[in-house]
mmCIF file with all atom_site columns, C-alpha atoms in Angstrom:
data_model
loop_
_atom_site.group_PDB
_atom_site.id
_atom_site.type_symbol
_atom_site.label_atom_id
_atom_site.label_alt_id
_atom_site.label_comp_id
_atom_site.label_asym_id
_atom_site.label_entity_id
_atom_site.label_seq_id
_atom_site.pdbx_PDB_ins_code
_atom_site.Cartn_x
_atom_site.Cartn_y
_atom_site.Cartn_z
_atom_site.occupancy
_atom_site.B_iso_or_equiv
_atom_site.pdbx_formal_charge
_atom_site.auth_seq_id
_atom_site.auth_comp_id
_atom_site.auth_asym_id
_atom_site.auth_atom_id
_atom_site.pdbx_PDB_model_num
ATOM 1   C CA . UNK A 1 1   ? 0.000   0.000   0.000   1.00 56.00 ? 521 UNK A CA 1
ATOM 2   C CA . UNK A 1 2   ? 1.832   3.302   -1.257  1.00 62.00 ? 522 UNK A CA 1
ATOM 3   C CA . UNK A 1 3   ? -0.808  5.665   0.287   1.00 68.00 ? 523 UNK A CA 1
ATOM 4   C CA . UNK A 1 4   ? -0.066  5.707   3.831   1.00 78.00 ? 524 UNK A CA 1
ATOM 5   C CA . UNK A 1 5   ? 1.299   9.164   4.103   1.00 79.00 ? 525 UNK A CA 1
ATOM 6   C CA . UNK A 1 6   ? 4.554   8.120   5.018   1.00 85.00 ? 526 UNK A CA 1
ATOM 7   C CA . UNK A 1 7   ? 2.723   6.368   8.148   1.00 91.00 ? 527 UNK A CA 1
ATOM 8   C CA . UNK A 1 8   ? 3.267   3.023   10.089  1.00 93.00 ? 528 UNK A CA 1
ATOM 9   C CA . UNK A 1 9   ? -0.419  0.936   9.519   1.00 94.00 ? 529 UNK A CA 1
ATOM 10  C CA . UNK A 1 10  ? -0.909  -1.174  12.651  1.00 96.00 ? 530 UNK A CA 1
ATOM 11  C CA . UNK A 1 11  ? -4.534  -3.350  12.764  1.00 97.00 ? 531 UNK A CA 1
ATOM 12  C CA . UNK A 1 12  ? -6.351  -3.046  16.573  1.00 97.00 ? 532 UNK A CA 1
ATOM 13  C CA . UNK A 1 13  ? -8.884  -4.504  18.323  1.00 96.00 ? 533 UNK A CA 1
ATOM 14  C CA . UNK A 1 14  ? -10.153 -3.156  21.371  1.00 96.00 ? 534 UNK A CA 1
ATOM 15  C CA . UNK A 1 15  ? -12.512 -5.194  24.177  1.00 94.00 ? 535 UNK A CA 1
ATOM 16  C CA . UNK A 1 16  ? -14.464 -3.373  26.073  1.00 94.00 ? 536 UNK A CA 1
ATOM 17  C CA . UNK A 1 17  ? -17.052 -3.401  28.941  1.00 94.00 ? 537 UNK A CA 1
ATOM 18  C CA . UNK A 1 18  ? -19.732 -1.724  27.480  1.00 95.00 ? 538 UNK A CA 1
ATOM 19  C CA . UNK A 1 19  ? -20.389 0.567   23.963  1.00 94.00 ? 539 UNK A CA 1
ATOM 20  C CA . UNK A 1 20  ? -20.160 4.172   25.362  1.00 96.00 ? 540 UNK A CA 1
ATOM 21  C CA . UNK A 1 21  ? -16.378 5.669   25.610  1.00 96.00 ? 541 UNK A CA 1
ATOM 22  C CA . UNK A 1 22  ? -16.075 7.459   28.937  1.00 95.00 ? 542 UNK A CA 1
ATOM 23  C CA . UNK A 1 23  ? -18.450 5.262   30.810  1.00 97.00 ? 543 UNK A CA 1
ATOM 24  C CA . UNK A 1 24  ? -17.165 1.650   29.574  1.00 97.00 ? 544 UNK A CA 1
ATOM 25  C CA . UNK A 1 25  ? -13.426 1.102   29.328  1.00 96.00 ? 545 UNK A CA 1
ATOM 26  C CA . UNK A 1 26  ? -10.813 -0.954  27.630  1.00 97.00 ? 546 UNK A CA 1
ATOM 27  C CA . UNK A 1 27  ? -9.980  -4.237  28.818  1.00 95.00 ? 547 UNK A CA 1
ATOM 28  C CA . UNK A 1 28  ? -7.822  -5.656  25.763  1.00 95.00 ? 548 UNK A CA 1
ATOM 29  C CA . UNK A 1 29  ? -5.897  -3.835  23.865  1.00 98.00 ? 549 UNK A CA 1
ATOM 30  C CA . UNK A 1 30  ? -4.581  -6.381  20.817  1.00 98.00 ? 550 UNK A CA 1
ATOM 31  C CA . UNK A 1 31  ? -2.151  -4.709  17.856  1.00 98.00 ? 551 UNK A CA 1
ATOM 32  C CA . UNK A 1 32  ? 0.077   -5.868  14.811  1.00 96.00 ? 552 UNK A CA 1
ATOM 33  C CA . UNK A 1 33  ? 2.016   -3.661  12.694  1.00 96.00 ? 553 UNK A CA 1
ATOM 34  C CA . UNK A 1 34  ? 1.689   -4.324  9.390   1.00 95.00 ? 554 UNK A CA 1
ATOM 35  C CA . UNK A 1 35  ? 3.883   -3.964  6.178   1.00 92.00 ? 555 UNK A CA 1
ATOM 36  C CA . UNK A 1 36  ? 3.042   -2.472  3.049   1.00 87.00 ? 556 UNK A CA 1
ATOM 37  C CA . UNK A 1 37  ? 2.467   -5.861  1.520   1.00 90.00 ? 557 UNK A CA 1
ATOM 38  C CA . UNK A 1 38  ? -0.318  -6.308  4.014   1.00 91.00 ? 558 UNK A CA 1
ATOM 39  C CA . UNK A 1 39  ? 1.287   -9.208  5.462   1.00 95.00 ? 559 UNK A CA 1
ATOM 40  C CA . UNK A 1 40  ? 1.748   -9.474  9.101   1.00 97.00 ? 560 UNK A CA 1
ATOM 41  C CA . UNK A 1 41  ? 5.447   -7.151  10.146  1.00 96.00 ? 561 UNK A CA 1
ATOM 42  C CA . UNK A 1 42  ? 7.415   -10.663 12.043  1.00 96.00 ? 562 UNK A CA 1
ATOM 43  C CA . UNK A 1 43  ? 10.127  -7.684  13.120  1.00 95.00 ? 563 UNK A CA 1
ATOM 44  C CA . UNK A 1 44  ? 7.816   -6.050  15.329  1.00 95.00 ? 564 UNK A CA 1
ATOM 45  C CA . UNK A 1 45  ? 6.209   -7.661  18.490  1.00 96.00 ? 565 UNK A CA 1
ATOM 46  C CA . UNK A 1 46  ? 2.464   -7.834  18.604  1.00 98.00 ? 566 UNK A CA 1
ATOM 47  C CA . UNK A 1 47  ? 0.719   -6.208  21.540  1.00 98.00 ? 567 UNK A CA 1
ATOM 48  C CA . UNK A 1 48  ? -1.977  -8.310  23.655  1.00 97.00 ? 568 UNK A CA 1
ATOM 49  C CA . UNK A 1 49  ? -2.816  -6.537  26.889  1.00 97.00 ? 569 UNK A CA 1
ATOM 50  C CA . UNK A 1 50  ? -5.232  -6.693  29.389  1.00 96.00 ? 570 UNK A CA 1
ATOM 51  C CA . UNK A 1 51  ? -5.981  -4.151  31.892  1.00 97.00 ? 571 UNK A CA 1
ATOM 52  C CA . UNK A 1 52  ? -8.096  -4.144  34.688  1.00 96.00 ? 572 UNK A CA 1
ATOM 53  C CA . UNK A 1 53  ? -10.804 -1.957  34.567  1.00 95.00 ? 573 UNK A CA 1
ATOM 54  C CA . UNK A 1 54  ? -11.725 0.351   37.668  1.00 95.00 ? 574 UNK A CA 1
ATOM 55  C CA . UNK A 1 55  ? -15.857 0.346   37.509  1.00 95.00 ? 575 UNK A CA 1
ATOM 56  C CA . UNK A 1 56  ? -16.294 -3.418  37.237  1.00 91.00 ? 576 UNK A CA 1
ATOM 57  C CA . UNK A 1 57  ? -20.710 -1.947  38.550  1.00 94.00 ? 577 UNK A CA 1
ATOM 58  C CA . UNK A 1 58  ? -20.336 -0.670  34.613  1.00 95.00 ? 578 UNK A CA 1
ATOM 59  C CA . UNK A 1 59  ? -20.037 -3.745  32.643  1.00 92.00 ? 579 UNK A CA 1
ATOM 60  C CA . UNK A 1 60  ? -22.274 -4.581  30.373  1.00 93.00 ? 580 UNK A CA 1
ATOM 61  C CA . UNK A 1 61  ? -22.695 -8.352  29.975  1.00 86.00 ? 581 UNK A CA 1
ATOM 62  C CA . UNK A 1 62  ? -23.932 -8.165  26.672  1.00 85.00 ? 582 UNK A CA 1
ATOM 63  C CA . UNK A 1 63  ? -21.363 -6.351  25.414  1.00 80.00 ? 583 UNK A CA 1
ATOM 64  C CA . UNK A 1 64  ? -18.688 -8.126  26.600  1.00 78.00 ? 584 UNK A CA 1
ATOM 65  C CA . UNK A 1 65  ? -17.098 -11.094 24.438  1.00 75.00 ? 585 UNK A CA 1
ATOM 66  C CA . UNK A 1 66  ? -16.041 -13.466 26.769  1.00 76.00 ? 586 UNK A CA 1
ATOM 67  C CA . UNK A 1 67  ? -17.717 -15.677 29.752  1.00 81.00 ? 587 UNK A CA 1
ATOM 68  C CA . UNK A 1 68  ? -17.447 -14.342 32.967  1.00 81.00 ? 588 UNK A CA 1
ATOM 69  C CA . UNK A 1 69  ? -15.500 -16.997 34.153  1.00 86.00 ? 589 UNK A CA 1
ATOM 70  C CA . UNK A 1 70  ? -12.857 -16.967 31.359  1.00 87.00 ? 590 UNK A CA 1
ATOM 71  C CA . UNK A 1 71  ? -13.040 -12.787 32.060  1.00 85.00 ? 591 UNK A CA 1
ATOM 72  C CA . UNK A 1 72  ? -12.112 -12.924 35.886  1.00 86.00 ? 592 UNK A CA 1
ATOM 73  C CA . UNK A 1 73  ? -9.434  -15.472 35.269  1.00 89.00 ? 593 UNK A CA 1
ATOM 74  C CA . UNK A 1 74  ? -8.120  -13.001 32.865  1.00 88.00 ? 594 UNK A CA 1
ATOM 75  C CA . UNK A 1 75  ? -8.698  -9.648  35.419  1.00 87.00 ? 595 UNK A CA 1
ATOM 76  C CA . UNK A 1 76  ? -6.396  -11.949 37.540  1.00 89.00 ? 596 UNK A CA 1
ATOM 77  C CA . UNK A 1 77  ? -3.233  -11.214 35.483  1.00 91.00 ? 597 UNK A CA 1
ATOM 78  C CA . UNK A 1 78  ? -4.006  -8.014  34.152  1.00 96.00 ? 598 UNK A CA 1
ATOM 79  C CA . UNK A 1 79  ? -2.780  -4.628  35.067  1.00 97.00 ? 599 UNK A CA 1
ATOM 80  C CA . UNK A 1 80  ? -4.139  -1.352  35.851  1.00 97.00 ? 600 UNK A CA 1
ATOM 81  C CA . UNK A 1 81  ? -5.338  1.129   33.411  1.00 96.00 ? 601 UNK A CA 1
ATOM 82  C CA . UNK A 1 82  ? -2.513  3.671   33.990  1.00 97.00 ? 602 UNK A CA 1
ATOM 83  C CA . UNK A 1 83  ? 0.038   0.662   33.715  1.00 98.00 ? 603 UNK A CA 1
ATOM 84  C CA . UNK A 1 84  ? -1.448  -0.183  30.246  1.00 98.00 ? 604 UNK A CA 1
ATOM 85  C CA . UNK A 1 85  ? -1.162  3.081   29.294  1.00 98.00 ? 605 UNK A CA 1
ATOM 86  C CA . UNK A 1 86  ? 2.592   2.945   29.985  1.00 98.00 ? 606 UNK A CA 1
ATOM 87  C CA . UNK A 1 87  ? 2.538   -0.358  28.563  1.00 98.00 ? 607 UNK A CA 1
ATOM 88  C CA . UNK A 1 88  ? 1.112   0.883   25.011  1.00 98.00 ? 608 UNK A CA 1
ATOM 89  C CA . UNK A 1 89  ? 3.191   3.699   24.762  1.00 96.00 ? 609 UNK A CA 1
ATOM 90  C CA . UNK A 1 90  ? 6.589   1.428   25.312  1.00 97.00 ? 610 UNK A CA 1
ATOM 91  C CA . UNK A 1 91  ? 5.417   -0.738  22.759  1.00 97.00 ? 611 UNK A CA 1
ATOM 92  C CA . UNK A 1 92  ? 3.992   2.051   20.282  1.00 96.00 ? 612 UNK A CA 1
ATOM 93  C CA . UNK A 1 93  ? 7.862   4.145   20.793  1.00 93.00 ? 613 UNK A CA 1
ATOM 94  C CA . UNK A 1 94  ? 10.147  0.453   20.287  1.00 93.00 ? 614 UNK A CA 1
ATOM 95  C CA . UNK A 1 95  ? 8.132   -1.504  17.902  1.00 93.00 ? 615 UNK A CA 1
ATOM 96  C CA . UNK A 1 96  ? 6.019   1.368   16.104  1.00 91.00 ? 616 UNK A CA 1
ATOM 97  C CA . UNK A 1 97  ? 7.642   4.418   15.457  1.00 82.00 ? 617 UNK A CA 1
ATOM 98  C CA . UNK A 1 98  ? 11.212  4.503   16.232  1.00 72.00 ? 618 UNK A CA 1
ATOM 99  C CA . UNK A 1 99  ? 11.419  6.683   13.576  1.00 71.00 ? 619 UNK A CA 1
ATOM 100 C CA . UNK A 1 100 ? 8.626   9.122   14.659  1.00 78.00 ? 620 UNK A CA 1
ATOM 101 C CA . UNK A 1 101 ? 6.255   7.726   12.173  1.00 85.00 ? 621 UNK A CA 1
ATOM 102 C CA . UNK A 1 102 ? 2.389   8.322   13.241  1.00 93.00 ? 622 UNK A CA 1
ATOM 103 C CA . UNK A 1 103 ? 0.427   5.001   13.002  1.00 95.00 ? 623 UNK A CA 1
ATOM 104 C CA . UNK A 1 104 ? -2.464  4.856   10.663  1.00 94.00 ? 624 UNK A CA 1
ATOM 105 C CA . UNK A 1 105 ? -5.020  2.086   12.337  1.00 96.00 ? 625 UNK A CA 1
ATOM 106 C CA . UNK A 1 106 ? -6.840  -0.527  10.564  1.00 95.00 ? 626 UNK A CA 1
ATOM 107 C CA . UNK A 1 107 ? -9.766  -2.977  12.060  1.00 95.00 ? 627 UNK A CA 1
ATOM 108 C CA . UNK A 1 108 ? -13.250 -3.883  11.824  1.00 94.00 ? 628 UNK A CA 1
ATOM 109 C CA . UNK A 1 109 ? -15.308 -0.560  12.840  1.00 93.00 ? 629 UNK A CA 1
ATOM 110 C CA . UNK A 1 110 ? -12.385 1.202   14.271  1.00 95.00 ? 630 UNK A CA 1
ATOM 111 C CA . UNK A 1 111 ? -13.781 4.618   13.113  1.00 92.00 ? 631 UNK A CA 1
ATOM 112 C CA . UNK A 1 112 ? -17.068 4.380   15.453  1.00 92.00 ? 632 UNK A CA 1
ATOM 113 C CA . UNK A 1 113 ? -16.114 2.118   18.098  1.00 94.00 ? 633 UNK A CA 1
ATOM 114 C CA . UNK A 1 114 ? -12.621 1.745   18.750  1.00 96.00 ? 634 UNK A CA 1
ATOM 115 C CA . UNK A 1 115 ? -11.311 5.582   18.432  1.00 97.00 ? 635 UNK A CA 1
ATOM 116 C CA . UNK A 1 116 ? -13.583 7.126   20.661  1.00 97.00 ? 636 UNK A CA 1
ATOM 117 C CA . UNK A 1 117 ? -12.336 4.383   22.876  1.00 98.00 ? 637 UNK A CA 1
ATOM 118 C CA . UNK A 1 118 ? -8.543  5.244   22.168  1.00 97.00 ? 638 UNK A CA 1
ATOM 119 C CA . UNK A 1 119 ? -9.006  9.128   22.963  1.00 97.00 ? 639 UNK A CA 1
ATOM 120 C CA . UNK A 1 120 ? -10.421 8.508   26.074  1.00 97.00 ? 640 UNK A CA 1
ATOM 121 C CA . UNK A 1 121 ? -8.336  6.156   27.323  1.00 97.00 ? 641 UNK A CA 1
ATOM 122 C CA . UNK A 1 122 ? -4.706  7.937   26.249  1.00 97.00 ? 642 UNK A CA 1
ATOM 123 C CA . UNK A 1 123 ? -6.245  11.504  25.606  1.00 97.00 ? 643 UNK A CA 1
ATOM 124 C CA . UNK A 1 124 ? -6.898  13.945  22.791  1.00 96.00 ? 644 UNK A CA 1
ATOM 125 C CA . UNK A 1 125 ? -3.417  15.360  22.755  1.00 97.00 ? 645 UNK A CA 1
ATOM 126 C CA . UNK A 1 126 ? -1.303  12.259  22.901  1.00 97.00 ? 646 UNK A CA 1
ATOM 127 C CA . UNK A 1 127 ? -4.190  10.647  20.328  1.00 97.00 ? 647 UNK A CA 1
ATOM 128 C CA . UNK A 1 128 ? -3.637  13.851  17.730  1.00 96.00 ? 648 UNK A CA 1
ATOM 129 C CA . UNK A 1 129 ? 0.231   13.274  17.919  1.00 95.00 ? 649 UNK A CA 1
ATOM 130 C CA . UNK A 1 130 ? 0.645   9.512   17.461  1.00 96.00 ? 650 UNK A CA 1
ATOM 131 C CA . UNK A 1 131 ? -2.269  8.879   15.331  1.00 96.00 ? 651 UNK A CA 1
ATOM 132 C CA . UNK A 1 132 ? -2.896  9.910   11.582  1.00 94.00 ? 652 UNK A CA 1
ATOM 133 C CA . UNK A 1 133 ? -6.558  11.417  11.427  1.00 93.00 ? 653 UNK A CA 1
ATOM 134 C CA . UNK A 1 134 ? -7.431  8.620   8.333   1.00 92.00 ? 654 UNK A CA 1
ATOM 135 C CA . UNK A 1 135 ? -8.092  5.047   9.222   1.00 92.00 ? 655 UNK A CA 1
ATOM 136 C CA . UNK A 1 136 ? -8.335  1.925   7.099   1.00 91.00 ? 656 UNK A CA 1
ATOM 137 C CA . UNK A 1 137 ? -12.036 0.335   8.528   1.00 90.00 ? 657 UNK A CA 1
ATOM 138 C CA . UNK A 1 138 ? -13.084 -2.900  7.136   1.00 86.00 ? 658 UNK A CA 1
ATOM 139 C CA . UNK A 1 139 ? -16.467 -2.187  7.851   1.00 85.00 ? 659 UNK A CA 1
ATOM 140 C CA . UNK A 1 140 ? -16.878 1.298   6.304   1.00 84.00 ? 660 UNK A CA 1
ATOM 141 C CA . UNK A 1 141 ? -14.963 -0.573  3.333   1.00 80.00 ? 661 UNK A CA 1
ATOM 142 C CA . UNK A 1 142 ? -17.559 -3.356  2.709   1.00 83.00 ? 662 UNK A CA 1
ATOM 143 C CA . UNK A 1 143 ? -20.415 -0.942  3.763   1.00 84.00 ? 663 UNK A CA 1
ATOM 144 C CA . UNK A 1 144 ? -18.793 1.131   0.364   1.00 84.00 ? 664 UNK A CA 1
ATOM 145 C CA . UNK A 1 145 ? -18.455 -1.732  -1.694  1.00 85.00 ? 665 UNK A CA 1
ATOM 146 C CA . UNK A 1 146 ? -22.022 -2.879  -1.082  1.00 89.00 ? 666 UNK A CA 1
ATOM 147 C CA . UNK A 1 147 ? -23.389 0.573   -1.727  1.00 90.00 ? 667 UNK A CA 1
ATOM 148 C CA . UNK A 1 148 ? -20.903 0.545   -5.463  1.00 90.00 ? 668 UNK A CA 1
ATOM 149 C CA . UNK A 1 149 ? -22.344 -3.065  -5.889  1.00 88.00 ? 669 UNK A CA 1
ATOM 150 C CA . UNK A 1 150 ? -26.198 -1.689  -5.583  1.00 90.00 ? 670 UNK A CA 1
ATOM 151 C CA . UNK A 1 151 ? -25.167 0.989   -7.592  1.00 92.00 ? 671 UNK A CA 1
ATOM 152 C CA . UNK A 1 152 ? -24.028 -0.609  -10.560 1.00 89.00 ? 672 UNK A CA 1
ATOM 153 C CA . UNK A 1 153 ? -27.168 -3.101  -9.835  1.00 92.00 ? 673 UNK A CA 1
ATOM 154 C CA . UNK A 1 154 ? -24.088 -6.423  -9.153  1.00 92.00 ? 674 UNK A CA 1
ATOM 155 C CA . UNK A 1 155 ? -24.401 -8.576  -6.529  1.00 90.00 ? 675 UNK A CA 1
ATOM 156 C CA . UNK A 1 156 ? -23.033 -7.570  -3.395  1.00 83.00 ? 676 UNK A CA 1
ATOM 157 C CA . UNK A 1 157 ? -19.527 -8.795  -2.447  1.00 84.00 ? 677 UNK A CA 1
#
């Protein structure tokens, strides 16, 4: 992929307790950089944390992706939120952008659910500075590619 800006593309997931940023938090934070190739970047450690998060009263069972068994027993070797935060940005300045490259994300609905998420969690200013403002969504992609196919009256991909 040539038009990344000069950026490092890195795919995330984010779990969460619940659907509204501010009031739910992040509980896994999962990341791969990627090369231009699309292929998974073997040079680079992936990220998989898991944080602890401090209003277990907000979670929303039915938002959450994993029994509440497997969930505790997870809580149980997680860290804190402010230690993931130190956590991310270790991995984000030695496997990311040694170079000062901002990271362009790409995942499945990252532009309504996971960003809110991300600015909340590491804040508007440190968001605007590591973070180029386009994203590469799957789901606004096939959402696009649907409306093209109904367009052109095709069958839908």
């Amino acid at each position: 992929m040539m038009n990344l800006n000069g950026c490092t593309l890195v795919s995330l997931d984010l779990e969460t307790t619940g659907l509204t940023p501010g009031y739910h938090e992040i509980y896994q934070v999962g990341a791969l950089v990627i090369t231009p190739n699309l292929e998974i970047d073997n040079t680079r450690m992936p990220l998989d944390l898991w944080m602890r998060p401090d209003h277990l009263d907000r979670i929303d069972p039915g938002a959450m992706s994993l029994a509440k068994d497997d969930f505790i027993r997870k809580l149980a070797l997680s860290v804190s939120q402010e230690r993931g935060i130190e956590l991310w940005e270790h991995w984000v300045e030695t496997q990311v952008r040694p170079h000062g490259k901002k990271i362009m994300l790409m995942g499945q609905n990252i532009a309504q659910h996971d960003i809110p998420f991300l600015r909340n969690w590491l804040g508007n200013h440190y968001y605007n500075e590591t973070f180029h403002h386009h994203v590469r969504d799957t789901m606004l992609t096939a959402v696009h590619l649907n409306d093209v196919a109904d367009w052109l009256r095709e069958v839908f991909p």
